Amino acid sequence: MTDTTLAPSTAPGRQAPSGLDPVTFEVLKNAFATSVDLMSEQILRTCYSFVIYSRDFSSALCDARGNTVMQGSGDIAVHVGTLHFQCQAVLEEFGSDIHPGDVFAINDPYRGGTHFNDVSFIRPIFSEGEVIAFAQNKGHWADIGGNVPGSFDVNAKEHFGEGLRITPVRIWSKGVFLHDVAQLLVSNTRAPQQAMGDLHAQSEATAVCEREVLRLVGKYSKDTVVAAMQETQDYVERTVLRRLESLPRGEWETVDYIDFDPGKGEGLVPIRIKLMLDGSGIHYDLTGSAPAVETFLNSGYGTTFSAIYAGTKTFFPDVPLNSGFYAAVTAEIGPEGTVVNAGWPHAVTGFCSGPYEKLMNGIFELWSRIMPERAMACAFNLEYLLVGGRDARDAGNPYFMWYDWMAGGWGGRASKDGAGATAPVFGPGLAVQPVEGQERLSPVLTTMHAIAVDSGGPGRHRGGCGIEKGGILTDAVSTVMSYCCDRARSITWGIEGGLPSIPHGVWLNKGTADERFLGSNFSSVPVASGDAFTRPSAGGGGYGDPLERGPEEVLEDVIDGYVSLERAAKDYGVVIRGIDPELDRFEIDVEATEALRTEIRTLRPGWLSDDAETVAARYRSGELPMLDVIRRHGVILDWGTGELYPTTTAQYRELMQRRSAAHWQ
């Protein structure tokens, strides 16, 4: 895609209302949503993959031009802005050579898709001999080939090591299953039987939507249903534009970062976002973002637009999502070759942990300035831990893929604390995988799964807490571990005076002589039976000055196990004495609290200018804990060795000065 703004074909246009009576329109609008939700129910009951069963899938009803008419009510945010691009790719590829009974597959991120694991199945819906709509289901296959089990290779610079690229291809032709084509696709995965099962399940889900749409045609007529599809999009566009009338006009800018570019060494990688409201719509400009990085943390144009749509939609929660919403939003994402518009053949599988959520959180920050009553600090970063190899519990040592993501914390809000232990902003409908199912399917035993104390960013309104999860390999051979994440350095940040959360990263055999900090992005690390691992998910950043949080609220956080006594004093300046901690009996030392808060107010402006190497040395010696290094001094290190990252520290301190220190009294 050479045009870096929204393709004209995605915009339904600002047409006058279709003439449908209000009751019929409302019935059909909601019926379209039901047709998509029926696809979701079908896929949940028939999928083979544990990943898809944990709701890593989305569905959509598109019109005859490929524009999205309706999304499902529980879809993954990252998918929502890409499904129309993929439907249009099928139309571009096959044109008039589309027939009743056809089903097409596509996963191509260079044609508007997400990453190679996300495979879409698209079924045309015919009435009276013409296409009136398309039903689409996209699901994340646990493996799509490539260099590592699970297909997440941090070391990939080009897509050839990431897995099978599926350009638009016909899987059913006029109702006839093309077994040879399907077999070619699934044979390039490490779990071909599972992939074949998901292929059939996803295709059948689109058939459910087809039957529902044709039922509506039989009841209301083809012309009425087609008119309602267009009017549903126009209705959303008009609604968004009306909402904008009451908002201020102007320009707002921010920047967020990926941890580093392996090809350039230490230093945060900028993603720059400008938002403009001029009365004609919502306009974004991402030019000035960094060149594509030499790893898989790049974004194609489809996922960049998706992040823009999803981030914006968060501030319009009651508006249905379809191409009418997209028509109210334009974006200049810059030329191909950048981290937000990587283009072929740059590796893009890790976009979800790279630019995607950085864009969403940056957009949250910008809209927080426009709608301060809905303000929210940064949320934790999506992360995937993949352990793959051979399962010695079964004869023949079959392949296994322990494919795990965690809940975490969203940012503190203008009027309340952030949501804790919840799904990522990447996909609020994403379910946490039950450990019992994981243990049955893979030789990995979960040893802990608990709230991560002190993970919520301190603030007047605390960020939601993250999770810590640990495991141990049991009967595993020829096994490797890979991790797709970020924010070990660009740590989840607070706003309006709030403080950061904690860094992401995996520890192997922590507390033993073989202890290693593996970081937040790595691939193909050999592991064996008996190896133990643990990693936290971050909480959300804090909102507002933590010294303004009520001492009683801090006490409740201590009682609930969200905040430790030590951090209650260091982050909030609240001195709490334990009377009988086992019975949750604590008391606040009011005088000591007042004195400590006065002391912190006096000292903290200087903490951010303390010599960074001295801070690093104090960390290495054990004198300073990690959270002091981050929250007080804004210093970023290799958390395993204590090595200082000077460029990263300078960049991170600048962010803390702007988002935190500038708002302290």
XYZ file of C-alpha atoms in Angstrom:
665
model
C 0.000 0.000 0.000
C 1.753 3.154 -1.164
C -0.875 5.677 -0.051
C -0.214 6.309 3.628
C -3.611 7.834 4.354
C -6.875 5.947 4.569
C -7.754 4.303 1.292
C -10.784 6.041 -0.254
C -12.604 2.721 -0.650
C -12.784 2.327 3.120
C -14.892 5.447 3.572
C -18.640 4.957 3.182
C -19.184 8.657 2.567
C -21.429 11.154 4.259
C -24.686 10.288 2.595
C -28.097 11.351 3.741
C -30.103 8.830 5.756
C -31.246 5.957 3.581
C -34.957 6.407 4.111
C -35.298 3.313 6.303
C -37.841 3.781 9.017
C -36.156 4.084 12.447
C -37.521 0.817 13.784
C -36.373 -1.280 10.835
C -32.970 0.396 10.883
C -32.484 -0.260 14.596
C -33.614 -3.870 14.281
C -31.255 -4.555 11.390
C -28.337 -2.697 12.975
C -28.584 -4.910 16.023
C -29.236 -7.981 13.883
C -25.931 -7.370 12.116
C -24.197 -7.358 15.506
C -25.960 -10.614 16.378
C -24.833 -12.229 13.118
C -21.221 -11.473 14.053
C -21.620 -12.626 17.644
C -23.069 -15.899 16.366
C -19.766 -16.462 14.554
C -17.990 -16.007 17.868
C -20.203 -18.522 19.620
C -19.651 -21.018 16.817
C -15.866 -20.705 16.849
C -15.705 -21.064 20.629
C -17.514 -24.387 20.412
C -15.621 -25.891 17.482
C -12.042 -24.545 17.456
C -9.113 -26.888 18.041
C -6.561 -24.362 19.261
C -6.340 -23.509 22.944
C -5.209 -20.042 21.872
C -8.359 -19.400 19.837
C -10.479 -20.915 22.598
C -9.003 -18.260 24.905
C -10.683 -15.712 22.619
C -7.750 -14.656 20.444
C -10.057 -14.227 17.472
C -12.406 -11.682 15.924
C -15.226 -11.605 13.397
C -16.824 -9.054 11.132
C -19.612 -8.535 8.638
C -18.443 -6.513 5.634
C -20.466 -5.047 2.785
C -19.988 -5.836 -0.900
C -17.096 -3.345 -1.141
C -15.304 -4.889 1.834
C -16.165 -2.086 4.264
C -16.895 -3.197 7.803
C -20.587 -3.084 8.679
C -20.310 -4.515 12.162
C -17.754 -5.975 14.567
C -18.539 -8.428 17.323
C -19.122 -7.349 20.905
C -16.098 -9.235 22.268
C -13.535 -8.882 19.502
C -9.809 -8.291 19.995
C -9.011 -4.595 19.577
C -5.994 -5.227 17.378
C -8.059 -7.033 14.748
C -10.822 -4.506 14.384
C -9.089 -2.023 12.121
C -7.658 -4.642 9.782
C -10.561 -6.855 8.721
C -11.827 -4.477 6.029
C -8.324 -4.221 4.546
C -8.133 -8.001 4.235
C -11.585 -8.282 2.719
C -10.639 -5.650 0.171
C -7.423 -7.568 -0.582
C -9.563 -10.571 -1.566
C -11.686 -8.330 -3.796
C -8.576 -6.848 -5.404
C -7.103 -10.300 -6.003
C -10.157 -12.123 -7.349
C -12.402 -9.347 -8.687
C -15.421 -10.869 -10.422
C -14.058 -14.407 -9.980
C -15.974 -14.863 -6.714
C -18.829 -17.356 -6.486
C -21.371 -18.755 -4.029
C -19.708 -21.386 -1.848
C -16.228 -19.808 -2.079
C -14.128 -19.299 1.036
C -10.816 -17.442 0.987
C -7.889 -17.404 3.430
C -5.388 -14.618 4.085
C -2.882 -13.693 6.793
C -0.708 -11.256 4.833
C 0.406 -8.333 7.044
C 1.551 -6.489 3.934
C -2.036 -6.503 2.652
C -3.512 -4.940 5.781
C -3.309 -7.927 8.133
C -1.829 -8.190 11.604
C 0.839 -10.889 11.872
C 1.280 -14.264 10.250
C -0.327 -16.222 13.100
C -3.636 -14.404 12.553
C -5.370 -16.284 9.741
C -8.627 -14.929 8.301
C -11.329 -16.848 6.469
C -13.634 -14.786 4.267
C -16.923 -16.006 2.773
C -18.919 -14.030 0.183
C -22.661 -13.833 0.824
C -24.787 -13.909 -2.329
C -28.412 -12.933 -2.860
C -30.172 -13.013 -6.216
C -26.888 -13.803 -7.934
C -24.813 -10.921 -6.579
C -22.471 -10.420 -3.645
C -24.153 -8.361 -0.957
C -21.712 -8.944 1.917
C -18.741 -10.888 3.269
C -18.460 -12.796 6.548
C -14.975 -12.932 8.062
C -13.391 -14.712 10.995
C -9.789 -14.149 12.074
C -8.118 -16.474 14.565
C -4.608 -16.736 15.977
C -3.040 -20.071 15.035
C -0.616 -21.239 17.722
C 2.054 -21.880 15.090
C 2.458 -20.798 11.484
C 5.951 -22.200 10.862
C 9.126 -20.159 10.880
C 12.293 -20.480 12.918
C 10.870 -21.053 16.410
C 7.887 -22.891 17.916
C 4.999 -20.466 18.098
C 6.485 -18.431 15.211
C 7.656 -15.491 17.344
C 11.311 -15.011 16.401
C 12.806 -11.897 17.972
C 15.923 -12.318 15.837
C 14.003 -12.137 12.565
C 14.818 -9.079 10.483
C 12.757 -10.148 7.482
C 9.508 -12.055 7.339
C 10.998 -15.200 5.814
C 11.902 -16.553 9.260
C 8.544 -15.709 10.802
C 6.312 -18.259 9.137
C 4.008 -18.851 6.197
C 2.730 -15.783 4.379
C -0.741 -16.482 3.000
C -1.694 -14.081 0.229
C -5.408 -14.252 -0.717
C -6.088 -17.874 -1.643
C -9.243 -19.885 -2.312
C -9.859 -22.757 0.125
C -13.398 -23.659 -0.974
C -14.379 -23.234 -4.615
C -18.129 -23.131 -5.306
C -18.647 -25.281 -2.234
C -15.879 -27.790 -3.056
C -13.136 -28.113 -0.436
C -9.691 -27.721 -2.014
C -7.946 -30.235 0.211
C -4.594 -29.909 -1.537
C -4.466 -26.160 -0.918
C -5.533 -26.519 2.706
C -3.022 -29.311 3.247
C -0.262 -27.135 1.828
C -1.050 -24.432 4.377
C -1.367 -26.560 7.496
C 1.656 -28.709 6.627
C 3.826 -25.641 7.112
C 2.870 -25.489 10.794
C 4.133 -27.531 13.738
C 0.604 -28.638 14.606
C -1.053 -29.489 11.266
C -3.990 -31.410 12.732
C -4.839 -28.528 15.045
C -4.479 -26.026 12.212
C -6.736 -28.090 9.946
C -9.340 -28.246 12.690
C -9.239 -24.477 13.155
C -9.453 -23.981 9.383
C -12.746 -25.885 9.263
C -14.066 -24.292 12.444
C -13.385 -20.764 11.230
C -14.898 -21.430 7.831
C -18.038 -22.895 9.368
C -18.328 -19.843 11.616
C -18.579 -17.652 8.522
C -21.328 -19.957 7.229
C -23.327 -19.231 10.392
C -23.144 -15.515 9.623
C -24.142 -16.179 6.020
C -27.255 -18.059 7.104
C -28.248 -15.239 9.473
C -27.798 -12.522 6.832
C -29.813 -14.507 4.294
C -32.549 -14.984 6.911
C -32.697 -11.200 7.216
C -32.857 -10.883 3.426
C -35.772 -13.320 3.361
C -37.632 -11.291 5.958
C -36.834 -7.702 4.926
C -35.675 -8.017 1.273
C -32.232 -7.722 -0.227
C -32.525 -4.003 -0.963
C -33.543 -3.210 2.609
C -30.690 -5.204 4.116
C -28.119 -3.659 1.768
C -29.454 -0.176 2.508
C -29.241 -0.887 6.250
C -25.602 -1.943 5.883
C -24.756 1.410 4.332
C -26.891 3.367 6.772
C -25.246 1.607 9.734
C -21.901 2.969 8.581
C -23.265 6.445 7.830
C -24.965 6.550 11.229
C -21.652 5.914 13.013
C -19.815 8.542 10.983
C -22.508 11.160 11.675
C -22.469 10.289 15.378
C -18.706 10.738 15.690
C -18.725 14.039 13.786
C -21.503 15.365 16.015
C -19.502 14.419 19.114
C -16.532 16.379 17.790
C -18.577 19.579 17.550
C -18.417 20.035 21.315
C -14.672 19.414 21.584
C -11.901 22.021 21.317
C -9.995 22.440 18.079
C -6.235 22.349 18.034
C -3.120 20.176 17.840
C -1.619 17.916 20.488
C 1.621 15.907 20.334
C 3.372 13.192 22.295
C 5.974 10.455 21.928
C 6.284 6.926 23.246
C 9.109 4.465 22.775
C 10.137 0.913 21.956
C 12.992 -0.250 24.201
C 15.764 -0.369 21.589
C 16.778 -1.275 18.055
C 19.225 -4.232 18.063
C 20.802 -2.831 14.920
C 21.655 0.454 16.611
C 22.316 -0.515 20.203
C 21.188 1.249 23.341
C 18.599 4.046 23.110
C 14.823 4.251 23.016
C 13.092 4.121 19.610
C 10.574 6.982 19.178
C 7.017 6.709 17.917
C 5.721 10.241 17.417
C 2.028 11.076 17.374
C 0.283 14.321 16.496
C -3.500 14.652 16.866
C -5.461 17.414 15.130
C -9.117 18.394 15.499
C -10.249 20.956 12.935
C -13.994 20.422 12.755
C -13.863 18.074 9.756
C -12.827 14.946 11.610
C -10.023 13.385 13.639
C -6.586 13.580 12.046
C -3.338 11.901 13.075
C 0.215 12.359 11.849
C 2.900 9.787 12.710
C 5.668 11.203 10.517
C 8.898 11.540 12.406
C 8.637 8.057 13.878
C 11.816 5.989 13.748
C 12.952 3.813 10.850
C 12.010 0.132 11.006
C 13.958 -1.726 13.694
C 16.153 -4.767 13.056
C 13.871 -7.129 14.909
C 10.233 -8.156 14.612
C 8.811 -5.193 16.603
C 7.620 -3.359 13.478
C 4.091 -2.535 12.369
C 2.515 -2.819 8.951
C 0.038 -0.192 7.809
C -2.991 -2.304 8.774
C -2.015 -2.676 12.399
C -0.979 0.964 12.670
C -4.422 2.074 11.506
C -5.932 -0.483 13.867
C -4.048 1.043 16.814
C -5.263 4.488 15.800
C -8.872 3.315 15.554
C -8.786 1.302 18.776
C -7.055 4.034 20.765
C -9.538 6.640 19.560
C -12.543 4.368 20.049
C -11.642 4.030 23.747
C -12.812 7.626 24.185
C -16.066 6.963 22.297
C -17.046 3.729 24.059
C -20.744 3.732 23.194
C -20.321 4.274 19.438
C -20.544 1.099 17.307
C -17.359 0.248 15.426
C -17.411 -0.029 11.653
C -16.091 1.732 8.568
C -18.219 4.752 9.424
C -15.943 5.284 12.404
C -12.898 4.821 10.194
C -14.248 7.448 7.770
C -14.206 10.049 10.549
C -10.505 9.352 11.212
C -7.621 10.063 8.849
C -3.942 9.386 9.416
C -0.663 10.178 7.725
C 1.629 7.327 8.716
C 4.579 8.269 6.554
C 6.493 6.389 3.872
C 7.232 2.676 3.959
C 10.298 1.692 5.913
C 9.402 3.145 9.289
C 8.572 1.325 12.497
C 4.882 2.231 12.006
C 4.750 1.448 8.273
C 7.388 -1.202 7.822
C 6.404 -2.691 4.478
C 7.695 -5.873 2.858
C 9.904 -7.679 3.788
C 10.462 -6.236 7.278
C 9.668 -8.599 10.157
C 6.381 -7.580 11.817
C 5.168 -10.457 14.002
C 5.977 -8.615 17.237
C 4.069 -5.465 16.271
C 1.605 -6.219 19.080
C 4.259 -5.657 21.749
C 6.029 -2.974 19.734
C 4.332 -0.018 18.024
C 0.734 -1.133 18.520
C 0.294 -0.511 22.225
C 2.712 2.426 22.167
C 0.378 4.073 19.670
C -2.679 3.225 21.753
C -1.177 4.569 24.974
C 0.114 7.698 23.269
C -3.371 8.284 21.866
C -4.798 7.766 25.356
C -2.485 10.515 26.600
C -3.535 12.922 23.854
C -7.255 12.354 24.329
C -6.741 12.684 28.092
C -5.838 16.313 27.428
C -8.946 16.828 25.293
C -11.311 14.877 27.576
C -9.652 15.231 30.993
C -12.647 13.653 32.701
C -11.793 10.398 30.870
C -8.006 10.673 31.309
C -5.970 7.493 31.778
C -2.265 6.824 32.264
C -0.255 4.192 30.392
C -1.344 0.546 30.511
C 0.928 -2.491 30.752
C 2.455 -3.932 27.605
C 1.080 -7.042 25.946
C 3.466 -9.987 26.354
C 3.702 -13.539 25.028
C 5.868 -16.266 26.517
C 6.330 -19.298 24.274
C 7.911 -22.572 25.337
C 8.063 -25.124 22.547
C 9.666 -28.481 21.970
C 8.917 -32.170 22.392
C 6.561 -33.584 25.008
C 8.153 -36.688 26.547
C 4.928 -37.584 28.357
C 3.494 -39.030 25.126
C 4.815 -41.742 22.855
C 6.649 -40.321 19.876
C 7.543 -37.103 21.686
C 5.023 -34.918 19.789
C 5.498 -31.178 19.419
C 4.051 -29.002 22.144
C 3.662 -25.232 22.348
C 3.041 -23.656 25.738
C 1.762 -20.320 24.568
C 1.008 -17.908 27.379
C 0.002 -14.315 27.906
C -0.806 -12.597 31.162
C -3.244 -10.088 32.534
C -1.862 -6.817 33.855
C -2.803 -3.312 34.968
C -4.295 -0.345 33.140
C -3.391 3.211 34.015
C -4.815 5.240 36.858
C -7.750 7.399 35.765
C -8.945 10.915 36.425
C -11.473 9.788 39.016
C -10.445 6.288 40.090
C -7.678 3.713 40.216
C -6.757 1.754 37.119
C -8.195 -1.665 36.386
C -5.960 -4.408 37.783
C -5.175 -7.949 36.642
C -7.123 -7.469 33.436
C -6.669 -8.086 29.716
C -4.316 -5.846 27.714
C -5.577 -2.844 25.760
C -4.502 -4.917 22.743
C -7.621 -7.007 23.330
C -9.919 -6.373 26.304
C -11.884 -9.508 25.411
C -8.794 -11.707 25.622
C -9.185 -14.381 28.302
C -6.437 -15.569 30.642
C -5.703 -19.185 29.790
C -6.648 -21.622 32.572
C -3.500 -23.216 33.954
C -5.238 -26.598 34.270
C -5.709 -26.677 30.510
C -2.153 -25.573 29.891
C -0.759 -28.293 32.158
C -2.810 -30.960 30.449
C -1.612 -29.921 26.992
C 2.065 -29.192 27.754
C 4.840 -30.426 30.095
C 4.896 -27.109 31.978
C 3.722 -26.870 35.578
C 2.526 -23.480 36.865
C 4.123 -22.808 40.254
C 2.647 -19.385 41.019
C 0.068 -16.966 39.627
C -0.550 -13.997 41.906
C -0.938 -10.225 42.115
C 2.461 -8.536 41.774
C 2.820 -6.361 44.863
C 3.923 -2.753 44.160
C 3.346 -3.172 40.419
C 0.662 -0.483 40.189
C 2.187 2.881 39.322
C 1.864 5.228 42.331
C -0.434 8.199 41.920
C -3.339 10.070 43.405
C -5.177 7.337 41.563
C -3.018 4.212 41.520
C -2.407 2.199 38.396
C -3.970 -1.249 38.361
C -1.744 -4.096 39.541
C 0.014 -6.605 37.345
C 0.533 -10.323 37.845
C 3.524 -12.534 38.542
C 3.483 -16.007 37.040
C 6.034 -18.768 37.436
C 6.442 -22.241 35.999
C 8.762 -25.215 35.735
C 9.398 -27.597 32.860
C 8.676 -31.248 33.574
C 8.946 -33.830 30.769
C 10.330 -31.615 28.029
C 13.079 -32.405 25.499
C 14.609 -30.349 22.664
C 12.849 -27.308 24.072
C 13.383 -23.562 23.607
C 11.835 -20.457 25.129
C 10.948 -17.192 23.380
C 9.438 -13.999 24.743
C 7.713 -11.167 22.927
C 7.318 -8.079 25.065
C 8.811 -4.653 25.667
C 8.926 -1.944 28.357
C 11.891 -3.318 30.266
C 13.339 0.130 29.502
C 10.446 2.303 28.270
C 8.697 1.415 31.513
C 4.933 1.927 31.789
C 4.546 5.621 32.658
C 2.249 7.808 34.719
C 0.693 11.164 33.860
C -0.248 14.369 35.667
C 2.420 13.662 38.309
C 1.935 9.878 38.526
C 4.868 7.470 38.717
C 5.904 4.478 36.599
C 5.052 0.835 37.138
C 7.683 -1.936 36.938
C 9.769 -3.318 34.060
C 8.826 -6.414 32.116
C 11.240 -9.326 31.739
C 11.737 -13.056 32.306
C 13.968 -14.590 34.979
C 15.295 -18.120 34.545
C 16.074 -20.158 37.682
C 15.773 -17.058 39.854
C 17.383 -17.367 43.279
C 19.771 -20.142 42.225
C 23.372 -20.245 41.098
C 22.094 -20.469 37.508
C 19.968 -17.314 37.762
C 19.652 -15.323 34.526
C 17.627 -12.272 33.552
C 16.636 -12.970 29.959
C 15.036 -9.589 29.323
C 11.807 -8.661 27.592
C 12.557 -9.858 24.050
C 14.447 -13.018 23.171
C 14.133 -16.146 21.052
C 15.260 -19.764 21.052
C 16.811 -19.843 24.539
C 17.463 -23.556 25.270
C 15.647 -24.839 28.359
C 15.326 -28.309 29.841
C 13.290 -30.309 32.323
C 13.739 -28.819 35.784
C 14.311 -25.262 34.579
C 12.099 -22.749 36.381
C 11.030 -19.355 35.106
C 9.066 -16.391 36.370
C 8.004 -13.034 34.993
C 5.762 -10.183 36.065
C 3.360 -8.172 34.007
C 3.490 -4.478 34.743
C 0.710 -2.566 36.361
C -0.624 0.658 34.945
C 1.038 4.018 35.430
C -0.200 6.313 38.174
C -2.449 9.331 37.649
C -1.727 12.444 39.714
C 0.785 13.137 42.462
C 1.066 10.086 44.774
C 1.649 12.397 47.732
C -1.952 13.560 47.251
C -3.404 10.073 47.677
C -5.341 9.771 50.900
C -3.416 7.886 53.608
C -6.501 5.752 54.260
C -6.503 4.672 50.601
C -2.834 3.707 50.874
C -3.664 1.739 54.018
C -6.387 -0.157 52.140
C -3.866 -0.963 49.395
C -1.501 -2.386 52.011
C -4.287 -4.485 53.554
C -5.285 -5.766 50.093
C -1.701 -6.744 49.285
C -1.358 -4.263 46.419
C 1.286 -2.068 48.092
C 4.044 -3.061 50.542
C 4.787 -1.160 53.732
C 8.132 -0.098 52.260
C 6.657 1.370 49.087
C 3.775 2.960 50.987
C 6.435 5.083 52.661
C 8.780 5.600 49.700
C 6.202 6.198 46.964
C 3.302 7.726 48.890
C 5.033 9.120 51.960
C 2.595 7.234 54.194
C 4.068 5.637 57.323
C 2.091 2.574 58.363
C 2.846 0.364 61.349
C 1.882 -3.282 61.442
C -0.015 -4.163 64.620
C -0.953 -7.700 63.580
C -0.396 -8.096 59.816
C -1.839 -11.618 59.778
C -5.156 -10.141 60.879
C -4.745 -7.082 58.628
C -4.324 -4.821 61.625
C -2.304 -1.746 60.715
C -2.318 1.895 61.739
C -1.190 5.131 60.108
C 1.376 7.262 61.899
C -0.124 10.645 61.064
C 2.742 12.834 62.298
C 5.404 10.707 60.680
C 3.419 10.721 57.444
C 3.199 14.508 57.385
C 6.934 14.814 58.058
C 7.869 12.238 55.424
C 5.682 13.810 52.747
C 7.283 17.185 53.421
C 10.722 15.610 53.106
C 9.886 13.853 49.826
C 8.458 17.058 48.334
C 11.708 18.818 49.148
C 14.051 16.121 47.862
C 12.340 14.597 44.831
C 13.073 17.347 42.270
C 16.781 16.633 42.786
C 16.488 12.866 42.564
C 15.886 13.022 38.804
C 19.214 14.816 38.315
C 21.380 12.581 40.516
C 24.402 11.137 38.725
C 23.081 8.120 36.846
C 26.252 6.025 37.107
C 26.312 6.543 40.872
C 22.698 5.376 41.031
C 23.596 2.301 38.960
C 26.522 1.483 41.242
C 24.271 1.723 44.300
C 21.851 -0.700 42.598
C 24.650 -3.158 41.822
C 25.827 -3.026 45.431
C 22.333 -3.773 46.727
C 21.977 -0.372 48.385
C 19.164 0.844 46.103
C 16.163 -1.315 45.184
C 14.995 -1.371 41.571
C 11.866 0.693 42.224
C 13.919 3.510 43.783
C 16.141 3.502 40.708
C 13.111 3.847 38.429
C 10.588 5.898 40.372
C 12.909 8.257 42.229
C 15.861 8.623 39.899
C 14.459 7.771 36.459
C 17.507 5.615 35.714
C 17.267 2.651 33.323
C 19.607 -0.325 33.657
C 20.063 -3.891 32.543
C 18.107 -5.290 35.466
C 20.206 -8.434 35.527
C 23.704 -6.962 35.500
C 23.024 -3.409 36.656
C 24.733 -1.936 33.572
C 23.692 1.675 32.977
C 21.959 2.632 29.734
C 22.973 6.321 29.569
C 21.117 7.349 26.402
C 17.963 5.536 27.464
C 18.193 7.097 30.922
C 18.417 10.607 29.466
C 15.368 9.952 27.283
C 13.376 8.390 30.113
C 14.222 11.215 32.515
C 12.948 13.717 29.959
C 9.635 11.840 29.860
C 9.419 11.731 33.658
C 10.105 15.452 33.860
C 7.238 16.148 31.461
C 4.676 13.608 32.629
C 5.490 13.484 36.339
C 7.763 16.143 37.863
C 6.193 19.063 35.976
C 2.928 18.409 37.829
C 4.317 18.174 41.372
C 3.581 21.026 43.782
